[in-house]
XYZ file of C-alpha atoms in Angstrom:
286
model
C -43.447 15.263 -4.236
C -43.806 17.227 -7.600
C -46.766 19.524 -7.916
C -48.170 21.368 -11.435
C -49.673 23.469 -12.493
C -51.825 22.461 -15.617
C -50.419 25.850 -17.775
C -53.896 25.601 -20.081
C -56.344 26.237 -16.956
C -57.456 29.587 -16.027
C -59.494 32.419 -16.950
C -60.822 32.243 -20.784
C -60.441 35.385 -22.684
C -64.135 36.001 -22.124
C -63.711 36.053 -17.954
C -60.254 37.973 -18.392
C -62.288 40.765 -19.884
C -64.881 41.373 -17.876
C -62.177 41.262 -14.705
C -59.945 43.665 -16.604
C -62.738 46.062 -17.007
C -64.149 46.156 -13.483
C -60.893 46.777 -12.576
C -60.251 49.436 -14.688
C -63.630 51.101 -13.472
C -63.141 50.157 -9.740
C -59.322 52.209 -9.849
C -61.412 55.531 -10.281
C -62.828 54.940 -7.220
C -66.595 55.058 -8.652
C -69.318 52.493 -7.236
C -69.093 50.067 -10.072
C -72.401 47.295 -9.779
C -72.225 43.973 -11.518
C -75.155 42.252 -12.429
C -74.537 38.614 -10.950
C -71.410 37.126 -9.945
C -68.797 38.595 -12.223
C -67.242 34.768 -12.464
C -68.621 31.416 -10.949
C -65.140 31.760 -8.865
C -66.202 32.592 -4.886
C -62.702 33.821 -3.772
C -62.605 35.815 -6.699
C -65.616 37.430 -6.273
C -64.532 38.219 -2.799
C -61.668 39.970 -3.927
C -62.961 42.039 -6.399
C -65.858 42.828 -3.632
C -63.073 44.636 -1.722
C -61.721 46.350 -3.884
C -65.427 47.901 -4.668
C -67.501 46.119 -7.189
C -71.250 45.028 -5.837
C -72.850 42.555 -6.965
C -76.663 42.923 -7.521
C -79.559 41.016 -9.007
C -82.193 41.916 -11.281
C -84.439 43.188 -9.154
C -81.540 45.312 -7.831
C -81.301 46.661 -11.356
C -85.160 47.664 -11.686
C -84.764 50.021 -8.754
C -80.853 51.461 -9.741
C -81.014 54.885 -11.446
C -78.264 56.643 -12.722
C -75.579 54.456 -11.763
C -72.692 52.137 -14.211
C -73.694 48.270 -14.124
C -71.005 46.076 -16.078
C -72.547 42.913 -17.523
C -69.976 40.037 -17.107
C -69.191 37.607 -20.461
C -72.620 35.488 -20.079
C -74.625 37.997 -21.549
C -78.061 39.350 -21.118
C -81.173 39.024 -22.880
C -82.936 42.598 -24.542
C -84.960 43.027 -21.280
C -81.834 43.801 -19.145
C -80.676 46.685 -21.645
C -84.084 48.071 -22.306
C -84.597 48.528 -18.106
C -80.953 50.446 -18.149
C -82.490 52.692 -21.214
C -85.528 53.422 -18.709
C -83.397 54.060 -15.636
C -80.503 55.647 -17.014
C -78.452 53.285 -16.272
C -74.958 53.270 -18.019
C -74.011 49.833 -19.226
C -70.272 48.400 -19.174
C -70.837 45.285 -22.142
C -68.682 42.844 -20.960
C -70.811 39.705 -22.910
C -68.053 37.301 -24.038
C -67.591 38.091 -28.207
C -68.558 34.349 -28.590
C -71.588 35.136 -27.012
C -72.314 37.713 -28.326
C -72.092 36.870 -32.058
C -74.492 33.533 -30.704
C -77.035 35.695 -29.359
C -76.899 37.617 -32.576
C -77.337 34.458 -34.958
C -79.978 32.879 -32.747
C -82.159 36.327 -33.205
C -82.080 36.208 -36.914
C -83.225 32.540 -37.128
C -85.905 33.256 -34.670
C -86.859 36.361 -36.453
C -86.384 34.519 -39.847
C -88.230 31.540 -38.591
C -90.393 32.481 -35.530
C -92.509 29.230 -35.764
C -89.532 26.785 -35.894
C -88.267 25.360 -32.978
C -84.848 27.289 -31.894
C -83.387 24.291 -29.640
C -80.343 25.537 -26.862
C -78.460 22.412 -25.462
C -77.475 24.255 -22.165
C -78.365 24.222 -18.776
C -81.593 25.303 -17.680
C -81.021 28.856 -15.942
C -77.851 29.351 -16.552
C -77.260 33.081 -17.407
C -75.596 32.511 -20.767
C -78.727 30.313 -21.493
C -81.351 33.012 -20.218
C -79.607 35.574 -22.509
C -80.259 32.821 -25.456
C -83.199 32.466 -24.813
C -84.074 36.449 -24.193
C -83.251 36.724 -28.017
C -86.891 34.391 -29.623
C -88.807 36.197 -26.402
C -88.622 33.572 -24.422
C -89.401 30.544 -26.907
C -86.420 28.768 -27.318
C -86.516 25.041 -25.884
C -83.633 24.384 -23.899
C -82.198 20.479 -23.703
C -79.956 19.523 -21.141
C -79.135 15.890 -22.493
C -80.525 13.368 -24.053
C -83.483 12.486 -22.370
C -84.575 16.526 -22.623
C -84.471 15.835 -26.722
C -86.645 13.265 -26.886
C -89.589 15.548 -25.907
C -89.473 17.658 -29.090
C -91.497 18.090 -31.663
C -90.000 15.803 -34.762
C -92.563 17.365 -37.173
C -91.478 20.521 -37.027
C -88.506 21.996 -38.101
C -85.696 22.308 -35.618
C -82.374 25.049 -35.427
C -80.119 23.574 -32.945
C -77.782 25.783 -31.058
C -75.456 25.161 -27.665
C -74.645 27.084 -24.872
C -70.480 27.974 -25.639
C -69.485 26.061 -22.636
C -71.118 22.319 -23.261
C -69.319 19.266 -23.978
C -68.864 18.996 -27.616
C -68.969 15.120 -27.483
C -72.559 15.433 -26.248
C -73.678 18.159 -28.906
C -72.534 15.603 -31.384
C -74.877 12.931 -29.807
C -77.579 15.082 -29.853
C -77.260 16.209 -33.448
C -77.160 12.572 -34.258
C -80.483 11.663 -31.932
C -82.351 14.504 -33.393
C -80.852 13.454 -37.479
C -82.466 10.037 -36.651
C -85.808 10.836 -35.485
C -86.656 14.154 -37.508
C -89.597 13.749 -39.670
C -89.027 13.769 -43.401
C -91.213 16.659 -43.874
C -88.972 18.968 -41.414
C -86.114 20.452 -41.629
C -83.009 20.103 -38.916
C -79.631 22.560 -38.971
C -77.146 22.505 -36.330
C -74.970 25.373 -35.754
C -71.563 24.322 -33.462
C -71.649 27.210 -31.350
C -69.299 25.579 -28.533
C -66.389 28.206 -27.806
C -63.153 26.106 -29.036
C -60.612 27.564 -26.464
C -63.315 25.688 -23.611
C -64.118 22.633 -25.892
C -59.983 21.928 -26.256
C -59.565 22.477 -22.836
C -61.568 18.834 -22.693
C -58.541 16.683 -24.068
C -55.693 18.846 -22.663
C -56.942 18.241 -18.872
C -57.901 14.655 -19.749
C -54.214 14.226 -20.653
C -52.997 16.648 -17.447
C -54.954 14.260 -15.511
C -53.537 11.329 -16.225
C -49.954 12.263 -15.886
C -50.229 12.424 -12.234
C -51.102 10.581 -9.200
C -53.388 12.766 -7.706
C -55.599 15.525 -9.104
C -56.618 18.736 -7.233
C -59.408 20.881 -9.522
C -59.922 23.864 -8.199
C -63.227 25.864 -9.202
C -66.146 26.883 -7.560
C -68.457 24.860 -7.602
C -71.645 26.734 -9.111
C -69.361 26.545 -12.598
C -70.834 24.586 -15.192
C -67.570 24.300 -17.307
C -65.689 23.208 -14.623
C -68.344 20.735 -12.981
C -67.947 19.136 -16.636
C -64.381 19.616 -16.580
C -64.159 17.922 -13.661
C -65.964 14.911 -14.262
C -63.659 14.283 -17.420
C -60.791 14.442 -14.726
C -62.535 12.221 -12.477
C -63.151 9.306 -15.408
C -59.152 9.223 -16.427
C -57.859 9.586 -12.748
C -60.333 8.452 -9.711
C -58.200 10.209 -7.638
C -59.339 13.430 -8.609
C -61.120 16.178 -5.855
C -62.915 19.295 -6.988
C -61.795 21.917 -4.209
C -62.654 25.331 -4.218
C -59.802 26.739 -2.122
C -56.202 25.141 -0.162
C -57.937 25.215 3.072
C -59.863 22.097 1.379
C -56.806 20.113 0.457
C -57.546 16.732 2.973
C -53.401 15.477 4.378
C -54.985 11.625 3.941
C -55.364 11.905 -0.222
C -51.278 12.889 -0.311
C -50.827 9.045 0.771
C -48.181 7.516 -1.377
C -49.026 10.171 -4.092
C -45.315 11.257 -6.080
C -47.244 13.921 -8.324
C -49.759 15.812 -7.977
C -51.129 17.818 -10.864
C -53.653 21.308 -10.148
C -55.800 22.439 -12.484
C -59.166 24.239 -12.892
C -62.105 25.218 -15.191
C -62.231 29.022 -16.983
C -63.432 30.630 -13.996
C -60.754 29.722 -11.898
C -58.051 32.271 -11.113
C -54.104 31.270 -11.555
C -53.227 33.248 -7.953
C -55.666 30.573 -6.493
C -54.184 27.366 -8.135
C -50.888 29.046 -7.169
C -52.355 29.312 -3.441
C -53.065 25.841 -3.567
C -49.444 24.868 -4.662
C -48.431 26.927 -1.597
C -50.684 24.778 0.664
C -49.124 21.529 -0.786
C -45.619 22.303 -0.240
C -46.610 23.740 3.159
C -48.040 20.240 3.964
C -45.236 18.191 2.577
C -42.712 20.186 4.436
C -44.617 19.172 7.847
């Protein structure tokens, strides 16, 4: 059986960051706090965990005083930084650059246009999303799809924006939705604010996908990118299984499989895809 390993999947540059500077904190030996999981990626969490880094919540941060808390690439909104002013609390930035510069556009059309409705297309929650919508204090409308759009305001002028990791086939459907249905009188702008190196990662794992008989995705599964990810894997090759670690790799789907092709979403480590190679070949050897 030939296994690969899908040489486009792994950490984005935004993830690789924030890793590389907890672990450049973590090697002086310092208590180094992140604020939420540093990466949707549970075994990687784990292992940054022993080497040091705790992970705390907001609440956590309100009672912190004089301590370093490293913000991982989603991003915060102003609250977070103003309650590290008040506590002393020194900040390692980690937001993603591609964040960062959206969080920075979507503050000048709110503050430009604070009547206007700033429209995210993200997922409700999500911590890039909350950091979006931290910049128009708290009155962006997020969309999720489709159906979400259809309860805006068409009379009133709309700034659409997306969270970095959405699928840029849906953005475009939205855009045209909103293009058909905006009143005359208003004004609509889109901004294409999806981060390319996650958007191109679309058609490079649709075609990884379908080179092989069987499909292992590896991510945790509280990632957004790679539950969409996944579900493009899924619709070129049914025999596709989201897996967050080898010890879920099930003997019965390696039935008359010849290839078998691992990838995973921008949160997913390459040791672990590697570690699920290892499991394969361990299996196949049995």
């Amino acid at each position: 059986m030939q296994i690969e390993i899908d040489s486009g999947s792994g950490f984005c540059f935004g993830v690789t960051t924030a890793i590389r500077k907890a672990e450049e904190e973590l090697a002086s030996g310092k208590t180094l706090y992140c604020l939420g999981d540093i990466v949707h990626n549970g075994m990687e969490c784990e292992r940054l965990r022993r080497m040091g880094l705790v992970t705390i919540n907001h609440d956590d941060l309100n009672r912190l005083h004089d301590v370093k808390v490293l913000l991982r690439a989603h991003g915060e909104p102003p609250e977070t930084y103003a309650t590290a002013r008040r506590n002393n609390i020194e900040i390692i930035d980690a937001t993603c650059p591609v964040v960062l510069q959206l969080q920075r556009r979507i503050k000048q059309k709110y503050d430009s246009a604070p009547d206007a409705q700033i429209v995210i297309f993200g997922k409700p929650g999500h911590a890039e999303v909350l950091g979006l919508v931290g910049q128009t204090n708290g009155r962006a409308v997020v969309v999720a799809d489709l159906d979400g759009v259809k309860a805006l305001d068409f009379t009133r002028d709309i700034y659409l924006y997306s969270q970095t990791t959405k699928s840029l086939d849906e953005f475009h459907r939205i855009i045209d939705y909103i293009s058909a249905h905006i009143s005359p009188s208003a004004t609509f702008r889109s901004f294409d604010t999806i981060c390319r190196q996650v958007a191109n990662r679309m058609s490079n794992v649709s075609a990884f996908a379908m080179r092989h008989d069987l499909i292992l995705f590896v991510c945790g599964r509280k990632s957004s990118n790679g539950r969409v990810l996944f579900n493009e894997c899924r619709r070129v090759n049914p025999k596709s299984h989201l897996i967050e670690g080898p010890e879920e790799i099930d003997p019965s789907w390696l039935s008359d499989v010849e290839t078998v092709g691992i990838c995973g979403a921008t949160s997913t480590p390459k040791w672990l895809m590697e570690k699920c190679r290892d499991r394969l070949t361990e299996m196949v050897r049995r």
